[in-house]
Amino acid sequence: MYVSYDDLLKFIRETRAKSEQLWKERNDYATTAPILSEGTILDEEQSVRWNREEVARRNNSRKGKLAAYMTKINQCNRDIDQKIMDYLRSEFEFSEAVARIVFNEAYERGHHAGYEEVASYAHSCGLFAEQILDAADM
């Protein structure tokens, strides 16, 4: 499947928006469900043991939900990485190995400024790699 540079940028914008929404939801959840300290009394009508177990249960539940958000956020990043790889393979007809090398270089140069910058470097590094590969075939 062909992936154009415009398609790539659109995908990055949409996926980044999804990731930002997940971060917001995660932060909102973390604020509304703070970590409960040991010894917290949740229900004075229940036993000390019940309160201790309920605190542990709620803290474990919170930890699991925050981890689930991070899994989804990390998946967004992996999806963008894969789309950039797809772009390099389709636009320049690179093998998986060459696309990975170009992607790694583009990521190193641009990740500090965001995925749009990685995409820009992927394009310019792809053009450079293409020239080298064409010259090697001569």
XYZ file of C-alpha atoms in Angstrom:
138
model
C 0.000 0.000 0.000
C 1.411 3.352 -1.031
C 1.836 5.950 1.713
C 2.374 9.520 0.521
C 4.122 12.168 2.593
C 0.798 14.010 3.009
C -0.866 10.785 4.180
C 1.957 10.306 6.651
C 1.614 13.816 8.090
C -2.159 13.434 8.379
C -1.735 10.124 10.199
C 0.816 11.678 12.568
C -1.526 14.585 13.391
C -4.485 12.281 14.022
C -2.508 9.782 16.081
C -0.789 12.509 18.071
C -4.223 14.022 18.861
C -5.373 10.596 20.070
C -2.237 10.265 22.206
C -2.712 13.744 23.680
C -6.307 12.871 24.566
C -5.135 9.690 26.276
C -2.559 11.704 28.267
C -5.296 14.124 29.329
C -7.596 11.277 30.388
C -4.730 9.608 32.247
C -3.867 12.801 34.103
C -7.523 13.480 34.920
C -7.890 9.952 36.269
C -4.686 10.256 38.322
C -6.026 13.480 39.842
C -9.436 12.063 40.703
C -8.046 8.756 41.991
C -5.003 9.669 44.088
C -2.783 7.085 45.745
C -4.196 6.204 49.142
C -1.684 6.093 51.969
C -1.376 3.131 54.266
C -3.714 3.485 57.215
C -6.357 5.420 55.279
C -9.830 4.798 56.663
C -12.347 4.532 53.835
C -15.292 3.320 55.860
C -15.426 3.671 59.624
C -18.151 1.026 59.777
C -15.770 -1.607 58.378
C -12.914 -3.394 60.102
C -9.302 -2.251 60.058
C -8.525 -5.277 57.905
C -11.258 -4.401 55.387
C -9.962 -0.808 55.131
C -6.372 -2.016 54.666
C -7.421 -4.469 51.931
C -9.645 -1.885 50.235
C -6.794 0.655 50.168
C -4.528 -1.968 48.585
C -7.243 -2.966 46.087
C -7.887 0.648 45.044
C -4.178 1.442 44.740
C -3.631 -1.683 42.614
C -6.627 -0.795 40.459
C -5.244 2.725 39.984
C -1.841 1.336 39.045
C -3.447 -1.003 36.486
C -5.547 1.747 34.912
C -2.561 4.087 34.618
C -0.556 1.252 33.045
C -3.391 0.639 30.571
C -3.297 4.294 29.535
C 0.471 4.068 29.022
C 0.048 0.937 26.907
C -2.375 2.813 24.635
C -0.104 5.874 24.456
C 2.916 3.712 23.620
C 0.865 1.949 20.927
C 0.174 5.339 19.322
C 3.927 5.951 19.129
C 4.560 2.488 17.677
C 1.817 3.073 15.092
C 3.500 6.307 13.996
C 6.896 4.593 13.824
C 5.360 1.863 11.658
C 3.656 4.401 9.376
C 6.977 6.180 8.828
C 8.556 2.821 7.992
C 5.673 2.114 5.578
C 6.266 5.509 3.974
C 9.980 4.805 3.492
C 9.299 1.381 1.978
C 6.586 2.617 -0.365
C 8.008 6.005 -1.378
C 11.583 4.865 -1.927
C 11.013 1.123 -2.395
C 13.496 0.376 0.383
C 13.860 -3.039 1.913
C 12.868 -3.432 5.548
C 16.540 -3.266 6.575
C 17.267 -0.051 4.655
C 14.016 1.541 5.824
C 14.950 0.704 9.447
C 18.391 2.327 9.082
C 16.884 5.460 7.518
C 14.140 5.573 10.160
C 16.655 5.250 12.997
C 18.702 8.147 11.626
C 15.605 10.289 11.100
C 14.384 9.488 14.605
C 17.731 10.419 16.152
C 17.788 13.727 14.309
C 14.178 14.746 14.815
C 12.465 13.063 17.767
C 13.250 15.932 20.123
C 10.999 18.183 18.018
C 8.159 15.719 17.426
C 7.062 13.206 14.850
C 6.510 15.783 12.091
C 10.227 16.521 12.317
C 11.034 12.788 12.251
C 8.911 12.516 9.094
C 10.769 15.433 7.532
C 14.117 13.844 8.312
C 12.840 10.488 7.075
C 12.042 12.124 3.743
C 15.412 13.898 3.407
C 17.421 10.910 4.665
C 15.383 8.703 2.321
C 16.324 10.887 -0.645
C 19.980 10.733 0.367
C 19.922 6.942 0.844
C 18.174 6.566 -2.508
C 20.973 8.515 -4.226
C 23.605 6.319 -2.587
C 21.809 3.118 -3.554
C 21.331 4.352 -7.136
C 25.014 5.264 -7.380
C 25.994 1.833 -6.037
C 23.954 0.164 -8.785
C 25.820 1.990 -11.540
